mmCIF file of C-alpha atoms in Angstrom:
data_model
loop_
_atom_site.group_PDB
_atom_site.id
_atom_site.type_symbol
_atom_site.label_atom_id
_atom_site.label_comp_id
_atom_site.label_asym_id
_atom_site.label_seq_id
_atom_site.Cartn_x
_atom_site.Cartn_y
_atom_site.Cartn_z
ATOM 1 C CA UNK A 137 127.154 104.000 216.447
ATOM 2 C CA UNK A 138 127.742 102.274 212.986
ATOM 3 C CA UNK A 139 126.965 98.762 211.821
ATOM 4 C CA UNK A 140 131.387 98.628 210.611
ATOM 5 C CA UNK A 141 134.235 98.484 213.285
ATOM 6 C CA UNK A 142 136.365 100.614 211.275
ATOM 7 C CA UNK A 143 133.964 103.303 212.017
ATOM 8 C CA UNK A 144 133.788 102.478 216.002
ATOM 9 C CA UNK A 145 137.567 102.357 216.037
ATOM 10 C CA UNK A 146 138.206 105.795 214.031
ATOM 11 C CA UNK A 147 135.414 107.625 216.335
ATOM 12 C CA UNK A 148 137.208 106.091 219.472
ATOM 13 C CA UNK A 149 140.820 106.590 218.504
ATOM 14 C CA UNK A 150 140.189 109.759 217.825
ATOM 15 C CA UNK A 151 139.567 110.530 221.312
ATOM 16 C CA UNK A 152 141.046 107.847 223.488
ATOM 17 C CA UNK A 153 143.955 110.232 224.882
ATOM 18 C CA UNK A 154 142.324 112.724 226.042
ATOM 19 C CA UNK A 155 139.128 110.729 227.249
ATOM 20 C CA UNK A 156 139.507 110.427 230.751
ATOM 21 C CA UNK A 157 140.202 114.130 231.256
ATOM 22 C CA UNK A 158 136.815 114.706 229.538
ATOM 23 C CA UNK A 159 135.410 113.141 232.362
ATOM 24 C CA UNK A 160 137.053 113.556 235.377
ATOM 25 C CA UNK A 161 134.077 113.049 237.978
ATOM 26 C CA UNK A 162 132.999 110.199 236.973
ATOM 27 C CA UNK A 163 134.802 107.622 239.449
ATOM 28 C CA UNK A 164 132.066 107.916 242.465
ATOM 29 C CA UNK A 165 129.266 106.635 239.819
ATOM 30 C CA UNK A 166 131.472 103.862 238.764
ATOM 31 C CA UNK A 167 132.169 102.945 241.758
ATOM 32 C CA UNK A 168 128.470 102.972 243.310
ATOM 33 C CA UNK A 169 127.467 100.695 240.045
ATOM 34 C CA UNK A 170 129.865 98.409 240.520
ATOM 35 C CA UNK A 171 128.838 97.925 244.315
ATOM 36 C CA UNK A 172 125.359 97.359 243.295
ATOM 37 C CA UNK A 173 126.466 94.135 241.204
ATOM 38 C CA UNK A 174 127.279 92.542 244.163
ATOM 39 C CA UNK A 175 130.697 90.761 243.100
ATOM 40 C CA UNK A 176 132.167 88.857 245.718
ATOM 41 C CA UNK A 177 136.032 87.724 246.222
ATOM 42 C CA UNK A 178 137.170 85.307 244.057
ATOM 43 C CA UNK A 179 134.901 86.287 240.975
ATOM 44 C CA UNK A 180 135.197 86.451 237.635
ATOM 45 C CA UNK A 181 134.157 89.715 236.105
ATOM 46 C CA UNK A 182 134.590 91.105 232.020
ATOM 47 C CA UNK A 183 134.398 95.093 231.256
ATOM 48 C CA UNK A 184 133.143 94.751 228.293
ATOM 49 C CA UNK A 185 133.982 98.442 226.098
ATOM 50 C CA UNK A 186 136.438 99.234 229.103
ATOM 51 C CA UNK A 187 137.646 101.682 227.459
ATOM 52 C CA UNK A 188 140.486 103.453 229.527
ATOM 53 C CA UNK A 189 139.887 101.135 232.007
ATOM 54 C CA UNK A 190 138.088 103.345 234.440
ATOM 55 C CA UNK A 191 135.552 101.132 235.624
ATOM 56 C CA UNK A 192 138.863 98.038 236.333
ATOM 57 C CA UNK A 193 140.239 99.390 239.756
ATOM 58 C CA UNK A 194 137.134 99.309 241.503
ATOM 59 C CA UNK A 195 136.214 95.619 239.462
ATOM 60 C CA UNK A 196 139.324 94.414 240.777
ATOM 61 C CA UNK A 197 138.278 95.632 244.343
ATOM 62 C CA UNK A 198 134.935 94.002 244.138
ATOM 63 C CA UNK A 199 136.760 90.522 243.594
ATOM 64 C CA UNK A 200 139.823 90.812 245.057
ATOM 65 C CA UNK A 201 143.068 89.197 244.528
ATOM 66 C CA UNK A 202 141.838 85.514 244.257
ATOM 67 C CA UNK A 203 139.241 87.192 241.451
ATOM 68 C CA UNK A 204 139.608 87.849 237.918
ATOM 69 C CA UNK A 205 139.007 90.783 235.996
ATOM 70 C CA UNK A 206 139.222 91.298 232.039
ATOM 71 C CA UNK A 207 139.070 94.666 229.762
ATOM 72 C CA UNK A 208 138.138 94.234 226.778
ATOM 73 C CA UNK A 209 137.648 96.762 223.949
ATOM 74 C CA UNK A 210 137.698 97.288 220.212
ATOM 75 C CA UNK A 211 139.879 100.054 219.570
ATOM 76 C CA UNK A 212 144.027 99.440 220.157
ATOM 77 C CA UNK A 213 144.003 102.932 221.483
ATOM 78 C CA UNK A 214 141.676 103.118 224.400
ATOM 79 C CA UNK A 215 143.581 99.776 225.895
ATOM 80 C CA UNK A 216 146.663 101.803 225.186
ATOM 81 C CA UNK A 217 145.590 105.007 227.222
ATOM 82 C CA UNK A 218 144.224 102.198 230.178
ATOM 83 C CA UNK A 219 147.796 101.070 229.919
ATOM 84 C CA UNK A 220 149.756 104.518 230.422
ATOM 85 C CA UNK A 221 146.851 105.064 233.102
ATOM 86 C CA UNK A 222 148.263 102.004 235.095
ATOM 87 C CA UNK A 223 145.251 100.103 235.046
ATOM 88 C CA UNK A 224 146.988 97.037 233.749
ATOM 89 C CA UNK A 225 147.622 96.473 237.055
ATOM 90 C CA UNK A 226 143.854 95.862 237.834
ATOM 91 C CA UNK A 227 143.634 92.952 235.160
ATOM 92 C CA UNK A 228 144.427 91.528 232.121
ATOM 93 C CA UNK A 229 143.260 93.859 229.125
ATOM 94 C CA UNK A 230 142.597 92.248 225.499
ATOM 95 C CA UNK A 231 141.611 93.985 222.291
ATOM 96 C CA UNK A 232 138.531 92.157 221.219
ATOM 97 C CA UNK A 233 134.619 92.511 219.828
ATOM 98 C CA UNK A 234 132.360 92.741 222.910
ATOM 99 C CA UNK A 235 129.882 90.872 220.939
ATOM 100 C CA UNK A 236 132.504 87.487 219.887
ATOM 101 C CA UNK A 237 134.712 87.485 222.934
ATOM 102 C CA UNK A 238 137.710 84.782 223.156
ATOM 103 C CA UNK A 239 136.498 83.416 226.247
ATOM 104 C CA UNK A 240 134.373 79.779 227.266
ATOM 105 C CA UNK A 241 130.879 79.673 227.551
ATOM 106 C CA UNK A 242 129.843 80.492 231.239
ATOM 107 C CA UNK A 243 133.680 81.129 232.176
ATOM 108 C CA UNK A 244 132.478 84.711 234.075
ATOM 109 C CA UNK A 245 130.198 85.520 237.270
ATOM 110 C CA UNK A 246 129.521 88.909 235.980
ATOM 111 C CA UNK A 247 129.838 91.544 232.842
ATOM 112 C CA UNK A 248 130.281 95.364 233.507
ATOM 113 C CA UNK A 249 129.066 97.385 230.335
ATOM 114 C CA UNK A 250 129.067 101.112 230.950
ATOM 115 C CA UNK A 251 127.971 103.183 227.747
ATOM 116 C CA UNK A 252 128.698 100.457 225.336
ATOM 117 C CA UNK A 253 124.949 98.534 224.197
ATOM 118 C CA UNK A 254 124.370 101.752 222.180
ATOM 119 C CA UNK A 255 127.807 101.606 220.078
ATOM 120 C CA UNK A 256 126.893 97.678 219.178
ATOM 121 C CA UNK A 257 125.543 97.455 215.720
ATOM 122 C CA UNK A 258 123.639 94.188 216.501
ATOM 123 C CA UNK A 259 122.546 94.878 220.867
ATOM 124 C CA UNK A 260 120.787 91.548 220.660
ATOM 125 C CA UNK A 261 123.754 90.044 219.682
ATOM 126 C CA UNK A 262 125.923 91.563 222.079
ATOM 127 C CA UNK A 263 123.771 91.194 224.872
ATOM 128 C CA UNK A 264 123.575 86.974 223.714
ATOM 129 C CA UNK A 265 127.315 87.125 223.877
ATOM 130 C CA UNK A 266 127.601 88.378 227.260
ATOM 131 C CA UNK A 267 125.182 85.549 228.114
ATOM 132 C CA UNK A 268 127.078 83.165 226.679
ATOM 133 C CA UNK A 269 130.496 83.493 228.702
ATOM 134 C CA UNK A 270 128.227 84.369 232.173
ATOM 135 C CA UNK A 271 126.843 81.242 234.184
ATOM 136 C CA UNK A 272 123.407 81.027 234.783
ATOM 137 C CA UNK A 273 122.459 83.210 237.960
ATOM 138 C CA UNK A 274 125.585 85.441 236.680
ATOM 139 C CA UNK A 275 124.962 89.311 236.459
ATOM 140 C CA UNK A 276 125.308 91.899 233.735
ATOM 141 C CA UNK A 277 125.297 95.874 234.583
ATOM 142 C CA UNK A 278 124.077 98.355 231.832
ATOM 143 C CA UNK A 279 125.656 101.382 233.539
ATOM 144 C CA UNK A 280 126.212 104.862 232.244
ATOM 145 C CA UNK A 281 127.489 107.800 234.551
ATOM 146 C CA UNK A 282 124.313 110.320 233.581
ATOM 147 C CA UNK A 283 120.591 109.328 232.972
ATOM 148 C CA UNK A 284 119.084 108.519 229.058
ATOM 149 C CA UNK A 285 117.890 112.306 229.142
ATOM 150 C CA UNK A 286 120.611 114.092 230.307
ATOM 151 C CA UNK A 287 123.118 111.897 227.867
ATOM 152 C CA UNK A 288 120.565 113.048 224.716
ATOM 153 C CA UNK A 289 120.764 116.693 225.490
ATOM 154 C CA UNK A 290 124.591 116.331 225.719
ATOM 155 C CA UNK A 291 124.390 114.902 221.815
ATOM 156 C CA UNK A 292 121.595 117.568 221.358
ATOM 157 C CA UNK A 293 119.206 115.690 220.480
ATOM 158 C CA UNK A 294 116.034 114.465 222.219
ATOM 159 C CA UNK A 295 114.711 111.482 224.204
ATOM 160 C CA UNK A 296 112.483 108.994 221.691
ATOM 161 C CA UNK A 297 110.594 106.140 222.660
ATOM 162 C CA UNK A 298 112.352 104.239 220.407
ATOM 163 C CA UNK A 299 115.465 104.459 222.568
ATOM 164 C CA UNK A 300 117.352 101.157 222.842
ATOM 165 C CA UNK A 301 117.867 101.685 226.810
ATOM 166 C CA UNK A 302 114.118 102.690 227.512
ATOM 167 C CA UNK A 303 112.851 100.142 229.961
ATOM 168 C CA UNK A 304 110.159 98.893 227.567
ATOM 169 C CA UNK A 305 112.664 98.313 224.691
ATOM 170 C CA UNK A 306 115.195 97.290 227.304
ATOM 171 C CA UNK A 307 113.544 94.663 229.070
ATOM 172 C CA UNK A 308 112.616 92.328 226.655
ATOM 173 C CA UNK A 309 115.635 92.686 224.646
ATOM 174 C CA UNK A 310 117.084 91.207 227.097
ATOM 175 C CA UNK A 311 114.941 88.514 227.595
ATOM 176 C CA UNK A 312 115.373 87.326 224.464
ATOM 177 C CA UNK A 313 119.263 87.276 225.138
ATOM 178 C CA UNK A 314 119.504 85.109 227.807
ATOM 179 C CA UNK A 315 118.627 87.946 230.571
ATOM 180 C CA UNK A 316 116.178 88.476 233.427
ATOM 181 C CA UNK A 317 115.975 92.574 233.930
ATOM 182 C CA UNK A 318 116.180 92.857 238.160
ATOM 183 C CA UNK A 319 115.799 96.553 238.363
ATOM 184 C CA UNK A 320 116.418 99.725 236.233
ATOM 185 C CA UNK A 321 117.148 103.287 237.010
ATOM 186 C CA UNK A 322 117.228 106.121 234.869
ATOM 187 C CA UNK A 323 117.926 109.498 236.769
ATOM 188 C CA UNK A 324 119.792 112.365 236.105
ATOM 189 C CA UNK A 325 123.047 111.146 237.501
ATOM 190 C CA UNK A 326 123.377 107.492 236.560
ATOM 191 C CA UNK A 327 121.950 104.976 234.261
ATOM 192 C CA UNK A 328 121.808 101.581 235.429
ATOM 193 C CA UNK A 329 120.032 98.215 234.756
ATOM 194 C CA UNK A 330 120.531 95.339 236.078
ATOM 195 C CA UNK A 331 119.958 91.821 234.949
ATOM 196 C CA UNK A 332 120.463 88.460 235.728
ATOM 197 C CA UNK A 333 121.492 85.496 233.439
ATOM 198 C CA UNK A 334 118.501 82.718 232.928
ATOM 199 C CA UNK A 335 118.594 79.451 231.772
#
């Protein structure tokens, strides 16, 4: 998106109160992504870019009561419009930089990313701070609800192979940030990687 916050924050303000009704469908996909990153009850699991907090009902779900579930995003107004949405109720939201997060090292079983590793400045860095506050064995989803293709012709623009998500730029980015890539899809209706935290 922009190497300043001030940018990030004026692009997402801009459109936090109306974002959900942009995309209205998109529950099923965050739902099935979620499911495939395993959480059990009693976990601890970070959105990371929540957002609105769509992705925090079904979080809270995965882990349950016992479990533990944190929102955290940049922009004042996007935790604002998760807060009018009721998804406060899911867990405890906290305006923060996904890439220096107030939490311990290896205080989370999982991180939930959907659409964010694109809007970091620095992904590497990002991606090392997620690995930072997950325990080793701990999981981090790269989730967005359409493929890499179908997300460039909504921006009109087209696919490169320089694209940050691509599976060969993907893979050992992560690898170099603490993470093990365990699978990858790209299709039409969903984009999701999975990895695992090494080390």
């Amino acid at each position: 998106m922009a190497d300043d916050h001030t940018h990030v924050q004026e692009f997402f303000t801009a459109r936090a109160a109306d974002w959900d009704t942009r995309f209205p469908d998109d529950g099923p996909a965050f739902a099935t992504a979620i499911s495939a990153l395993g959480l059990r009850p009693g976990d601890a699991v970070l959105d990371a870019g929540c957002g609105t907090g769509r992705a925090m009902p079904a979080l809270r779900a995965a882990v349950g009561p016992g479990g533990t579930v944190l929102g955290a995003d940049l922009t004042a107004a996007m935790l604002e419009s998760a807060v009018r949405a009721g998804r406060a109720g899911s867990g405890q939201l906290i305006q923060a930089d996904a890439a220096r997060l107030p939490l311990r090292a290896r205080a989370l079983d999982a991180v939930f990313a959907a659409g964010l590793v694109s809007h970091l400045s620095r992904p590497g860095t990002g991606l090392a701070e997620w690995a930072r506050v997950v325990r080793p064995g701990g999981l981090l989803a790269l989730f967005h609800p359409i493929g890499r293709a179908a997300l460039a012709a909504r921006h009109g623009r087209k696919l490169t192979d320089g694209d940050l998500r691509a599976e060969p730029n993907l893979g050992p980015l992560l690898a170099r940030s603490g993470w093990r890539l365990a699978s990858y899809v790209d299709e039409e209706s969903r984009f999701l990687a999975l990895a695992e935290r090494t080390g």
